[in-house]
Coordinates of C-alpha atoms and ligand atoms in Angstrom, one line a residue:
M596 CA 71.5 7.0 105.1
S597 CA 71.2 4.0 107.4
A598 CA 72.2 0.4 107.7
S599 CA 68.5 -0.6 107.2
R600 CA 69.4 -1.2 103.5
H601 CA 70.7 -4.5 104.9
P602 CA 68.1 -5.4 107.5
A603 CA 69.2 -8.9 108.1
L604 CA 72.8 -7.9 108.5
L605 CA 71.8 -5.1 110.9
A606 CA 69.7 -7.5 113.0
T607 CA 72.4 -10.2 113.1
D608 CA 75.6 -8.1 113.4
P609 CA 75.0 -4.5 114.0
E610 CA 78.6 -3.8 114.5
L611 CA 79.6 -5.0 111.1
A612 CA 76.5 -3.4 109.6
S613 CA 77.6 0.0 110.9
F614 CA 81.0 -0.4 109.2
V615 CA 79.2 -1.1 105.9
A616 CA 76.9 1.9 106.4
A617 CA 79.9 4.1 107.1
E618 CA 81.6 2.9 103.9
E619 CA 78.5 3.7 102.0
V620 CA 78.6 7.3 103.3
L621 CA 82.3 7.6 102.6
Q622 CA 81.9 6.4 99.0
A623 CA 78.9 8.7 98.5
Q624 CA 80.5 11.8 99.9
T625 CA 84.1 11.6 98.6
L626 CA 85.6 12.2 95.2
R627 CA 87.1 8.8 94.4
L628 CA 90.1 9.2 92.0
I629 CA 91.8 5.8 92.5
P630 CA 92.0 4.7 88.8
S631 CA 91.6 1.0 89.6
E632 CA 88.3 1.6 91.5
N633 CA 84.7 2.2 90.4
Y634 CA 81.1 2.0 91.4
V635 CA 79.3 -1.2 90.4
S636 CA 75.6 -0.9 89.5
A637 CA 72.8 -2.0 91.9
A638 CA 72.3 -5.0 89.5
V639 CA 75.9 -6.1 89.8
L640 CA 75.7 -5.8 93.6
E641 CA 72.5 -7.9 93.7
A642 CA 74.0 -10.6 91.5
S643 CA 77.1 -10.7 93.6
G644 CA 75.1 -11.4 96.7
T645 CA 72.9 -14.3 95.6
V646 CA 72.4 -17.9 96.8
L647 CA 74.9 -18.9 94.1
Q648 CA 77.3 -18.3 97.0
N649 CA 76.0 -21.6 98.4
K650 CA 77.3 -23.8 95.6
Y651 CA 80.5 -25.8 95.0
S652 CA 81.2 -26.4 91.3
E653 CA 84.7 -27.5 90.6
G654 CA 85.2 -28.1 86.9
Y655 CA 83.6 -26.2 83.9
P656 CA 80.0 -26.1 82.5
G657 CA 79.0 -29.6 81.6
R658 CA 82.1 -31.1 83.2
R659 CA 81.7 -30.7 87.0
Y660 CA 82.8 -32.8 89.9
Y661 CA 79.6 -31.9 91.8
E662 CA 76.0 -32.6 91.0
G663 CA 73.3 -29.9 91.2
Q664 CA 74.9 -27.6 88.6
Q665 CA 71.9 -27.1 86.4
N666 CA 71.7 -23.4 87.1
I667 CA 75.4 -22.7 87.8
D668 CA 76.3 -24.1 84.4
R669 CA 73.9 -21.6 82.8
V670 CA 75.3 -18.7 84.7
E671 CA 78.9 -19.5 83.9
A672 CA 78.2 -20.3 80.2
L673 CA 76.3 -17.0 79.9
A674 CA 79.3 -15.0 81.4
V675 CA 81.7 -16.8 79.0
E676 CA 79.5 -16.2 75.9
R677 CA 79.1 -12.5 76.8
A678 CA 82.8 -12.0 77.3
K679 CA 83.6 -13.8 74.0
G680 CA 81.2 -11.4 72.2
L681 CA 82.3 -8.3 73.9
F682 CA 86.1 -8.8 73.5
G683 CA 86.0 -10.8 70.2
V684 CA 88.0 -13.8 71.5
D685 CA 87.8 -17.5 71.0
H686 CA 87.9 -18.7 74.6
V687 CA 87.3 -17.2 78.0
N688 CA 87.8 -18.5 81.5
V689 CA 85.8 -16.5 84.1
Q690 CA 87.0 -18.4 87.2
P691 CA 90.2 -16.7 88.3
Y692 CA 89.6 -15.3 91.8
S693 CA 91.3 -12.0 90.9
G694 CA 94.1 -10.5 88.7
S695 CA 97.1 -12.0 90.5
P696 CA 95.8 -15.6 90.5
A697 CA 94.8 -15.1 86.9
N698 CA 98.4 -14.1 86.0
L699 CA 99.8 -16.9 88.0
A700 CA 97.7 -19.3 86.0
V701 CA 99.3 -18.0 82.9
Y702 CA 102.7 -18.8 84.3
L703 CA 101.5 -22.3 85.2
A704 CA 100.1 -22.8 81.6
F705 CA 103.2 -21.8 79.7
A706 CA 106.3 -21.7 81.9
K707 CA 108.4 -23.8 84.3
P708 CA 110.0 -22.4 87.5
G709 CA 113.3 -20.8 86.6
D710 CA 112.2 -19.8 83.2
T711 CA 112.9 -16.2 82.1
V712 CA 109.8 -14.0 81.9
M713 CA 109.6 -10.4 81.0
G714 CA 107.4 -7.5 82.1
M715 CA 107.4 -3.9 82.9
A716 CA 109.2 -3.0 86.1
L717 CA 106.8 -2.2 88.9
P718 CA 108.2 1.3 89.6
M719 CA 107.9 2.1 85.9
G720 CA 104.2 1.3 85.9
G721 CA 104.1 -2.5 85.7
H722 CA 102.5 -5.0 88.0
L723 CA 104.0 -7.1 90.8
T724 CA 102.9 -10.3 89.0
H725 CA 104.8 -9.4 85.8
G726 CA 108.0 -10.9 87.3
W727 CA 108.8 -8.3 90.0
G728 CA 111.2 -9.6 92.6
V729 CA 109.0 -9.5 95.8
S730 CA 106.2 -11.4 94.0
A731 CA 106.2 -15.2 93.6
T732 CA 106.5 -14.6 89.9
G733 CA 109.8 -12.9 90.4
S734 CA 111.2 -15.5 92.8
W735 CA 110.0 -18.7 91.1
F736 CA 110.8 -17.3 87.7
R737 CA 113.7 -15.2 86.4
G738 CA 112.1 -11.8 85.8
V739 CA 113.7 -9.4 83.4
Q740 CA 112.1 -5.9 83.2
Y741 CA 111.7 -3.1 80.8
G742 CA 110.6 0.5 81.5
V743 CA 110.0 3.9 80.0
R744 CA 112.3 6.5 78.5
A745 CA 113.5 9.1 81.0
D746 CA 113.0 11.9 78.5
T747 CA 109.4 11.1 77.4
G748 CA 108.0 8.8 80.0
L749 CA 106.9 6.5 77.1
I750 CA 107.7 2.8 76.6
D751 CA 110.8 2.5 74.5
Y752 CA 109.8 -0.3 72.1
D753 CA 113.4 -0.5 70.6
A754 CA 114.7 -1.2 74.1
V755 CA 111.9 -3.8 74.7
R756 CA 112.9 -5.5 71.5
D757 CA 116.6 -5.6 72.4
L758 CA 115.8 -7.1 75.8
A759 CA 113.4 -9.6 74.4
L760 CA 115.9 -10.8 71.8
A761 CA 118.8 -11.0 74.3
E762 CA 116.7 -12.9 76.9
R763 CA 114.2 -14.9 74.7
P764 CA 111.7 -15.0 77.6
K765 CA 109.0 -17.6 77.8
L766 CA 106.4 -15.0 78.5
I767 CA 106.2 -11.3 77.8
F768 CA 103.7 -9.2 79.7
C769 CA 102.4 -5.9 78.4
G770 CA 100.1 -3.6 80.4
G771 CA 100.4 -2.4 83.9
T772 CA 99.0 -0.3 86.7
A773 CA 100.3 3.2 86.2
L774 CA 100.5 3.6 82.4
P775 CA 98.8 6.8 81.2
R776 CA 99.4 6.1 77.5
T777 CA 98.0 3.7 74.8
I778 CA 99.7 0.3 74.6
D779 CA 100.9 -0.6 71.1
F780 CA 99.8 -4.2 71.1
A781 CA 100.9 -4.7 67.5
A782 CA 104.5 -3.6 68.4
F783 CA 104.6 -6.0 71.3
A784 CA 103.3 -8.8 69.1
E785 CA 106.0 -8.3 66.6
I786 CA 108.6 -8.3 69.3
A787 CA 107.1 -11.5 70.9
R788 CA 107.1 -13.2 67.5
E789 CA 110.7 -12.4 66.9
A790 CA 111.7 -13.6 70.4
G791 CA 109.5 -16.7 70.3
S792 CA 107.6 -15.7 73.4
I793 CA 104.0 -16.0 74.5
L794 CA 102.6 -12.5 74.7
V795 CA 100.2 -11.7 77.5
A796 CA 98.2 -8.4 77.6
D797 CA 97.3 -7.6 81.1
V798 CA 94.5 -5.1 80.4
A799 CA 93.1 -5.0 84.0
H800 CA 93.1 -1.2 84.0
I801 CA 91.7 -0.6 80.6
A802 CA 89.3 -3.6 80.0
G803 CA 86.3 -1.3 80.1
L804 CA 87.9 1.2 77.7
I805 CA 88.6 -1.7 75.3
A806 CA 85.0 -3.0 75.7
G807 CA 83.7 0.5 75.0
G808 CA 86.0 1.2 72.0
A809 CA 88.0 3.9 73.8
H810 CA 91.3 1.9 73.7
P811 CA 92.6 -0.4 70.9
S812 CA 91.9 -4.1 71.5
P813 CA 94.7 -6.6 72.0
A814 CA 92.5 -9.5 70.7
D815 CA 94.1 -9.8 67.3
H816 CA 97.7 -9.4 68.6
V817 CA 98.3 -11.4 71.7
D818 CA 98.2 -15.0 72.9
V819 CA 96.5 -14.4 76.2
I820 CA 94.5 -11.5 77.6
S821 CA 94.3 -11.2 81.4
T822 CA 92.0 -8.8 83.1
T823 CA 90.3 -8.1 86.4
T824 CA 86.6 -7.3 86.1
H825 CA 86.3 -4.6 88.7
K826 CA 88.1 -1.6 87.4
T827 CA 87.0 0.3 84.2
L828 CA 84.9 -2.8 83.3
R829 CA 82.7 -2.0 86.4
G830 CA 82.0 -5.5 87.5
P831 CA 82.6 -7.4 90.8
R832 CA 86.0 -8.2 92.1
G833 CA 87.1 -11.0 89.9
A834 CA 89.1 -11.8 86.7
M835 CA 89.1 -13.4 83.3
L836 CA 91.6 -15.0 81.0
M837 CA 90.9 -14.9 77.3
C838 CA 92.8 -16.6 74.6
R839 CA 92.8 -18.2 71.1
E840 CA 91.4 -21.7 70.9
E841 CA 94.9 -23.2 70.7
H842 CA 95.6 -22.1 74.2
A843 CA 92.2 -22.9 75.7
K844 CA 93.1 -26.2 77.3
A845 CA 96.3 -25.0 78.8
I846 CA 94.6 -22.0 80.4
D847 CA 91.6 -23.9 81.7
K848 CA 93.8 -26.7 83.2
A849 CA 96.1 -24.1 84.8
V850 CA 93.1 -22.3 86.5
F851 CA 91.4 -25.5 87.6
P852 CA 92.8 -27.9 88.8
G853 CA 96.2 -26.3 88.5
L854 CA 95.7 -23.3 90.8
Q855 CA 92.2 -23.0 92.2
G856 CA 89.4 -25.1 93.6
G857 CA 85.7 -24.1 93.2
P858 CA 84.9 -21.0 91.3
H859 CA 83.1 -18.1 93.2
N860 CA 79.7 -18.5 91.4
Q861 CA 78.2 -15.4 92.9
T862 CA 81.1 -13.4 91.4
T863 CA 80.6 -15.2 88.1
A864 CA 77.0 -14.0 88.1
G865 CA 78.1 -10.4 88.8
I866 CA 80.6 -10.6 86.0
A867 CA 77.8 -11.8 83.6
V868 CA 75.7 -8.8 84.6
A869 CA 78.6 -6.4 84.2
L870 CA 79.4 -7.8 80.7
H871 CA 75.8 -7.3 79.7
E872 CA 76.0 -3.7 80.9
A873 CA 79.2 -3.2 79.1
A874 CA 77.6 -4.4 75.8
Q875 CA 75.1 -1.5 75.9
P876 CA 75.5 1.7 73.8
S877 CA 75.5 3.7 77.1
F878 CA 78.8 1.9 78.1
V879 CA 80.4 3.1 74.8
S880 CA 79.5 6.6 75.9
Y881 CA 80.8 5.9 79.4
A882 CA 84.2 4.6 78.2
H883 CA 84.7 7.6 75.9
A884 CA 83.6 10.0 78.7
V885 CA 86.2 8.4 81.1
V886 CA 89.0 9.3 78.6
A887 CA 87.6 12.7 77.8
N888 CA 87.4 13.5 81.6
A889 CA 91.0 12.3 82.1
K890 CA 92.3 14.4 79.2
A891 CA 90.4 17.4 80.5
L892 CA 91.7 16.8 84.1
A893 CA 95.3 16.4 82.8
A894 CA 95.0 19.7 80.8
A895 CA 93.7 21.5 83.9
L896 CA 96.4 20.1 86.1
L897 CA 99.1 21.1 83.6
Q898 CA 97.6 24.7 83.7
K899 CA 98.0 24.6 87.5
G900 CA 101.7 23.9 87.1
F901 CA 101.7 20.1 87.9
D902 CA 104.2 17.8 86.2
L903 CA 102.5 14.7 84.7
V904 CA 104.4 11.6 83.7
S905 CA 104.5 11.4 79.9
G906 CA 103.0 14.9 79.8
G907 CA 99.4 13.8 79.9
T908 CA 97.1 10.8 79.3
D909 CA 95.5 8.8 76.5
N910 CA 93.3 6.7 78.9
H911 CA 91.7 6.9 82.3
L912 CA 94.8 7.4 84.4
I913 CA 97.1 10.3 85.3
L914 CA 100.4 10.0 87.2
I915 CA 101.3 13.3 88.9
D916 CA 105.0 13.8 89.6
L917 CA 105.2 16.0 92.7
T918 CA 109.0 16.4 92.7
G919 CA 108.7 20.0 91.7
K920 CA 106.1 20.8 94.3
D921 CA 108.3 19.7 97.2
V922 CA 105.4 17.7 98.7
P923 CA 106.1 13.9 98.6
G924 CA 103.3 11.6 97.3
K925 CA 102.3 10.2 100.6
I926 CA 101.9 13.5 102.4
A927 CA 99.9 14.8 99.4
A928 CA 97.7 11.7 99.2
K929 CA 96.9 11.8 103.0
A930 CA 96.1 15.6 102.8
L931 CA 93.9 14.9 99.7
D932 CA 92.1 12.2 101.7
R933 CA 91.4 14.7 104.5
A934 CA 90.0 17.0 101.8
G935 CA 87.6 14.2 100.7
I936 CA 89.6 13.4 97.6
V937 CA 90.7 9.7 97.6
V938 CA 93.9 8.9 95.6
N939 CA 96.9 6.7 96.1
Y940 CA 100.6 7.6 96.4
N941 CA 102.7 6.0 93.7
T942 CA 106.2 5.8 92.4
V943 CA 107.0 7.7 89.3
P944 CA 109.6 6.4 86.8
F945 CA 113.2 6.8 88.0
D946 CA 111.8 7.8 91.4
P947 CA 114.6 8.9 93.8
R948 CA 112.3 8.1 96.7
K949 CA 111.2 4.7 98.1
P950 CA 108.0 2.9 97.1
F951 CA 106.4 3.4 100.6
D952 CA 107.2 7.1 100.4
P953 CA 107.3 8.0 96.7
S954 CA 107.2 11.1 94.6
G955 CA 103.9 10.6 92.8
V956 CA 100.2 10.5 93.1
R957 CA 98.1 8.3 90.8
I958 CA 94.6 9.4 89.9
G959 CA 91.9 8.4 87.4
T960 CA 88.4 9.2 86.2
P961 CA 86.4 5.9 86.1
S962 CA 84.5 6.5 89.4
L963 CA 83.7 10.2 88.9
T964 CA 82.5 9.4 85.3
S965 CA 80.2 6.7 86.7
R966 CA 78.6 9.5 88.8
G967 CA 78.0 11.7 85.8
L968 CA 80.7 14.3 86.2
S969 CA 81.9 15.6 82.9
T970 CA 84.7 17.7 81.3
E971 CA 83.2 20.9 82.6
H972 CA 83.9 19.8 86.2
M973 CA 87.5 18.9 85.6
P974 CA 89.0 22.4 86.1
L975 CA 87.3 22.4 89.6
V976 CA 88.7 19.0 90.4
A977 CA 92.2 20.2 89.4
D978 CA 91.7 23.3 91.5
W979 CA 90.8 21.2 94.5
I980 CA 93.9 19.0 94.0
S981 CA 96.1 22.1 93.6
R982 CA 94.7 23.8 96.7
A983 CA 95.0 20.6 98.7
V984 CA 98.6 20.0 97.7
D985 CA 99.4 23.7 98.6
A986 CA 97.6 23.2 101.9
A987 CA 99.6 20.0 102.6
A988 CA 102.8 22.0 102.1
K989 CA 101.7 24.6 104.6
G990 CA 100.0 22.2 107.0
D991 CA 96.8 24.2 106.6
E992 CA 94.1 21.9 107.9
Q993 CA 91.4 24.6 107.6
A994 CA 91.9 24.8 103.9
L995 CA 91.6 21.0 103.6
A996 CA 88.4 21.1 105.6
A997 CA 87.0 23.8 103.3
I998 CA 87.8 21.7 100.2
R999 CA 86.1 18.7 101.9
A1000 CA 82.9 20.7 102.3
E1001 CA 82.9 21.8 98.7
V1002 CA 83.6 18.2 97.5
T1003 CA 80.7 16.8 99.7
D1004 CA 78.4 19.5 98.2
L1005 CA 79.2 18.6 94.6
M1006 CA 79.0 14.8 95.2
A1007 CA 75.5 15.2 96.7
A1008 CA 74.4 16.4 93.3
F1009 CA 75.8 13.3 91.5
P1010 CA 74.5 10.2 93.2
A1011 CA 76.7 7.1 92.9
P1012 CA 75.5 4.0 91.2
G1013 CA 74.7 1.2 93.7
L1014 CA 74.6 3.6 96.7
P1015 CA 71.8 5.1 98.6
L1016 CA 71.3 8.8 98.2
A1017 CA 73.2 10.8 100.8
Ligands
DSN1265 N1 96.0 -3.0 92.8 C1 95.7 -2.7 91.4 C2 95.8 -1.2 91.1 O1 95.4 -0.4 92.0 O2 96.2 -0.8 90.1 C3 96.5 -3.4 90.5 O3 96.5 -4.8 90.9

């Protein structure tokens, strides 16, 4: 593998080109289990690196503040139409730069500083932008937070309802970043209706599963759907806001001119391609395979004696609670990395440890499924994880190196989309 895949970059800036080439090798040779990551196709990569990069186009198709938008308008309109068809929604804005700005635009559209907003607590599996204290959303707004039950690890919808009725928040967010179970959008909708709140489904993690029919859709239940485009949806790093027609103006105005300037047109093009790919029958198979792999991996990990938050998974994500293994999440994650298995350390609900050194490890199956690994490989993946955690406990670097060699071997047999062959 060499940097000659990018000859102009290599000629102009060999140092930077060498970093990119090294990243290509790393992504090709490792088992990537971070549930918010994926491999985009070569087509998405190409679309994201086009001359659309050269354009400014503040405004929306047909209503721009710059001339020369003949082609840009068509690109953005195509992305919007594809998203509307795929997710069954009235209105889509494809301009948010990423998930956090998309969520901030929702606040701008519906709330005023100081208003009460409600979301899942970050350590319980929520997201920073759902009103958590260290985020602007938690300091400019009054965040009240719900969590999961200690005995089941599942969202306690009665407690969510009690909190919503007591606080009457302007906004309620459902969804998060470490939720291994199906979100009951209908239950949240009923609660939001009773509380008089705008309901926002942040489906960043599961958008691809929804598109592929492997997770229920929030489209009929919520006011706004917020999503990134680069996780299970397998597009470039960007975001979309989707809503019913009645909220279209408020959302568009909040994104531009409320929060952002010119959209990143090269990203919009990549999103359009990813949406086209996600509308194909093969993506339905992909989404279901992601879930099947996650369930098979969870079952294999349970057999190896791991504790999983909520006892398993319904989606693409597994949260391993390492409390019983006496290896904290960070030490395990770093050892797994040395073994060629890339994960992130994560808090578990009611974690006695601090977020920068928590008790859990978060894993997921979107990337390995994109490479074609199937349920038959999941016992081997669980075995590697188990051996690496044991090796971490013993400080056995040789064992980690041996796992890394096995991982590299298997990955060579499953080329990654968008990457050169190792
Ligand atoms: N950083 C993303 C994740 O890893 O889940 C959420 O924003």
